[in-house]
Amino acid sequence: MLLMSWMLSIMKIRPQKPSLIKQAIYECGFETLSGRWSQFNFRFYAFALIFVVFDVEVVFLFPWAASFGVMSATFGAFVLLEMLVFVGILVVGWLYAWRKGALEWS
């Protein structure tokens, strides 16, 4: 079946009607202003990466906080220590980014 579809795509069974409208670039409802890629500041990338890291932290932190009351009866100290180590590693990363100037926009 896969071979058959590949052979049909080679034979180009579909009608070929090229036009300027079909070849036009269309993004987000607007025509593009320039035909080339533009560079952007690296700080956007670094800031977005830091945001994603701390956003994932929240994804892990909320379920832990919601279930901590149930887990504290059996594994209380261990679970708390485990989360403190996790948050501590993230704080060290945040301090590193802060000292490197990744959070400053100048």
PDB file of C-alpha atoms in Angstrom:
ATOM      1  CA  MET A   1       0.000   0.000   0.000  1.00  0.00           C
ATOM      2  CA  LEU A   2       2.829   2.366   0.874  1.00  0.00           C
ATOM      3  CA  LEU A   3       4.651   1.459  -2.305  1.00  0.00           C
ATOM      4  CA  MET A   4       1.517   2.070  -4.337  1.00  0.00           C
ATOM      5  CA  SER A   5       0.981   5.539  -2.858  1.00  0.00           C
ATOM      6  CA  TRP A   6       4.636   6.379  -3.460  1.00  0.00           C
ATOM      7  CA  MET A   7       4.358   5.330  -7.101  1.00  0.00           C
ATOM      8  CA  LEU A   8       1.192   7.378  -7.553  1.00  0.00           C
ATOM      9  CA  SER A   9       2.925  10.426  -6.127  1.00  0.00           C
ATOM     10  CA  ILE A  10       5.783   9.967  -8.589  1.00  0.00           C
ATOM     11  CA  MET A  11       3.362   9.751 -11.484  1.00  0.00           C
ATOM     12  CA  LYS A  12       1.828  13.023 -10.333  1.00  0.00           C
ATOM     13  CA  ILE A  13      -1.791  12.127 -10.828  1.00  0.00           C
ATOM     14  CA  ARG A  14      -2.966  15.436  -9.440  1.00  0.00           C
ATOM     15  CA  PRO A  15      -3.609  18.269 -11.873  1.00  0.00           C
ATOM     16  CA  GLN A  16      -0.784  20.744 -12.254  1.00  0.00           C
ATOM     17  CA  LYS A  17      -2.107  24.267 -12.467  1.00  0.00           C
ATOM     18  CA  PRO A  18       0.573  26.604 -11.141  1.00  0.00           C
ATOM     19  CA  SER A  19      -0.380  30.209 -10.533  1.00  0.00           C
ATOM     20  CA  LEU A  20       1.124  33.231  -8.838  1.00  0.00           C
ATOM     21  CA  ILE A  21      -1.425  33.093  -6.037  1.00  0.00           C
ATOM     22  CA  LYS A  22      -0.477  29.510  -5.149  1.00  0.00           C
ATOM     23  CA  GLN A  23       3.201  30.434  -5.009  1.00  0.00           C
ATOM     24  CA  ALA A  24       2.697  33.527  -2.845  1.00  0.00           C
ATOM     25  CA  ILE A  25       3.898  33.462   0.759  1.00  0.00           C
ATOM     26  CA  TYR A  26       1.066  33.884   3.229  1.00  0.00           C
ATOM     27  CA  GLU A  27       1.667  34.064   6.977  1.00  0.00           C
ATOM     28  CA  CYS A  28      -0.690  34.991   9.784  1.00  0.00           C
ATOM     29  CA  GLY A  29      -3.180  36.648   7.488  1.00  0.00           C
ATOM     30  CA  PHE A  30      -0.714  39.201   6.142  1.00  0.00           C
ATOM     31  CA  GLU A  31       1.596  39.286   3.188  1.00  0.00           C
ATOM     32  CA  THR A  32       5.265  39.293   4.102  1.00  0.00           C
ATOM     33  CA  LEU A  33       7.053  42.623   4.155  1.00  0.00           C
ATOM     34  CA  SER A  34      10.417  41.325   3.018  1.00  0.00           C
ATOM     35  CA  GLY A  35      11.575  38.240   1.206  1.00  0.00           C
ATOM     36  CA  ARG A  36      14.496  37.444   3.480  1.00  0.00           C
ATOM     37  CA  TRP A  37      14.846  36.120   6.991  1.00  0.00           C
ATOM     38  CA  SER A  38      15.650  38.737   9.594  1.00  0.00           C
ATOM     39  CA  GLN A  39      17.904  38.143  12.564  1.00  0.00           C
ATOM     40  CA  PHE A  40      16.696  38.761  16.068  1.00  0.00           C
ATOM     41  CA  ASN A  41      18.489  39.442  19.305  1.00  0.00           C
ATOM     42  CA  PHE A  42      19.868  36.383  21.103  1.00  0.00           C
ATOM     43  CA  ARG A  43      18.409  37.649  24.379  1.00  0.00           C
ATOM     44  CA  PHE A  44      14.931  36.697  23.139  1.00  0.00           C
ATOM     45  CA  TYR A  45      16.090  33.089  22.845  1.00  0.00           C
ATOM     46  CA  ALA A  46      17.819  33.064  26.233  1.00  0.00           C
ATOM     47  CA  PHE A  47      14.860  34.676  27.971  1.00  0.00           C
ATOM     48  CA  ALA A  48      12.426  32.226  26.348  1.00  0.00           C
ATOM     49  CA  LEU A  49      14.592  29.283  27.374  1.00  0.00           C
ATOM     50  CA  ILE A  50      14.705  30.480  30.976  1.00  0.00           C
ATOM     51  CA  PHE A  51      10.929  30.952  30.916  1.00  0.00           C
ATOM     52  CA  VAL A  52      10.408  27.390  29.644  1.00  0.00           C
ATOM     53  CA  VAL A  53      12.650  25.951  32.364  1.00  0.00           C
ATOM     54  CA  PHE A  54      10.745  27.716  35.130  1.00  0.00           C
ATOM     55  CA  ASP A  55       7.407  26.928  33.509  1.00  0.00           C
ATOM     56  CA  VAL A  56       8.283  23.228  33.569  1.00  0.00           C
ATOM     57  CA  GLU A  57       9.218  23.675  37.222  1.00  0.00           C
ATOM     58  CA  VAL A  58       5.683  24.826  37.943  1.00  0.00           C
ATOM     59  CA  VAL A  59       4.320  21.805  36.076  1.00  0.00           C
ATOM     60  CA  PHE A  60       6.246  19.567  38.491  1.00  0.00           C
ATOM     61  CA  LEU A  61       5.608  21.691  41.578  1.00  0.00           C
ATOM     62  CA  PHE A  62       1.790  21.888  41.472  1.00  0.00           C
ATOM     63  CA  PRO A  63       1.054  18.138  41.477  1.00  0.00           C
ATOM     64  CA  TRP A  64       3.628  17.663  44.224  1.00  0.00           C
ATOM     65  CA  ALA A  65       2.014  20.379  46.348  1.00  0.00           C
ATOM     66  CA  ALA A  66      -1.457  18.947  45.743  1.00  0.00           C
ATOM     67  CA  SER A  67      -0.445  15.442  46.805  1.00  0.00           C
ATOM     68  CA  PHE A  68       1.978  16.363  49.598  1.00  0.00           C
ATOM     69  CA  GLY A  69      -0.694  16.025  52.284  1.00  0.00           C
ATOM     70  CA  VAL A  70      -1.359  12.420  51.280  1.00  0.00           C
ATOM     71  CA  MET A  71       2.323  11.542  50.907  1.00  0.00           C
ATOM     72  CA  SER A  72       3.429  13.246  54.123  1.00  0.00           C
ATOM     73  CA  ALA A  73       1.923  10.490  56.263  1.00  0.00           C
ATOM     74  CA  THR A  74       4.271   7.847  54.866  1.00  0.00           C
ATOM     75  CA  PHE A  75       7.196   9.551  53.122  1.00  0.00           C
ATOM     76  CA  GLY A  76       6.949  13.059  54.595  1.00  0.00           C
ATOM     77  CA  ALA A  77      10.560  14.057  55.212  1.00  0.00           C
ATOM     78  CA  PHE A  78      11.920  12.283  52.147  1.00  0.00           C
ATOM     79  CA  VAL A  79       9.400  13.875  49.771  1.00  0.00           C
ATOM     80  CA  LEU A  80      10.000  17.318  51.250  1.00  0.00           C
ATOM     81  CA  LEU A  81      13.778  16.924  51.004  1.00  0.00           C
ATOM     82  CA  GLU A  82      13.457  15.705  47.417  1.00  0.00           C
ATOM     83  CA  MET A  83      11.452  18.778  46.395  1.00  0.00           C
ATOM     84  CA  LEU A  84      13.800  21.110  48.265  1.00  0.00           C
ATOM     85  CA  VAL A  85      16.732  19.652  46.314  1.00  0.00           C
ATOM     86  CA  PHE A  86      14.787  20.158  43.064  1.00  0.00           C
ATOM     87  CA  VAL A  87      13.940  23.771  43.880  1.00  0.00           C
ATOM     88  CA  GLY A  88      17.507  24.333  45.124  1.00  0.00           C
ATOM     89  CA  ILE A  89      18.948  23.209  41.784  1.00  0.00           C
ATOM     90  CA  LEU A  90      16.587  25.583  39.996  1.00  0.00           C
ATOM     91  CA  VAL A  91      17.555  28.460  42.295  1.00  0.00           C
ATOM     92  CA  VAL A  92      21.234  27.792  41.572  1.00  0.00           C
ATOM     93  CA  GLY A  93      20.442  27.901  37.841  1.00  0.00           C
ATOM     94  CA  TRP A  94      18.481  31.117  38.281  1.00  0.00           C
ATOM     95  CA  LEU A  95      21.357  32.728  40.213  1.00  0.00           C
ATOM     96  CA  TYR A  96      23.794  31.624  37.506  1.00  0.00           C
ATOM     97  CA  ALA A  97      21.615  33.189  34.794  1.00  0.00           C
ATOM     98  CA  TRP A  98      21.254  36.346  36.866  1.00  0.00           C
ATOM     99  CA  ARG A  99      25.021  36.697  37.384  1.00  0.00           C
ATOM    100  CA  LYS A 100      25.708  36.072  33.691  1.00  0.00           C
ATOM    101  CA  GLY A 101      23.301  38.905  32.834  1.00  0.00           C
ATOM    102  CA  ALA A 102      20.752  36.775  30.990  1.00  0.00           C
ATOM    103  CA  LEU A 103      17.905  38.451  32.876  1.00  0.00           C
ATOM    104  CA  GLU A 104      19.056  42.017  32.188  1.00  0.00           C
ATOM    105  CA  TRP A 105      17.737  43.809  29.151  1.00  0.00           C
ATOM    106  CA  SER A 106      20.220  46.545  28.331  1.00  0.00           C
TER     107      SER A 106
END
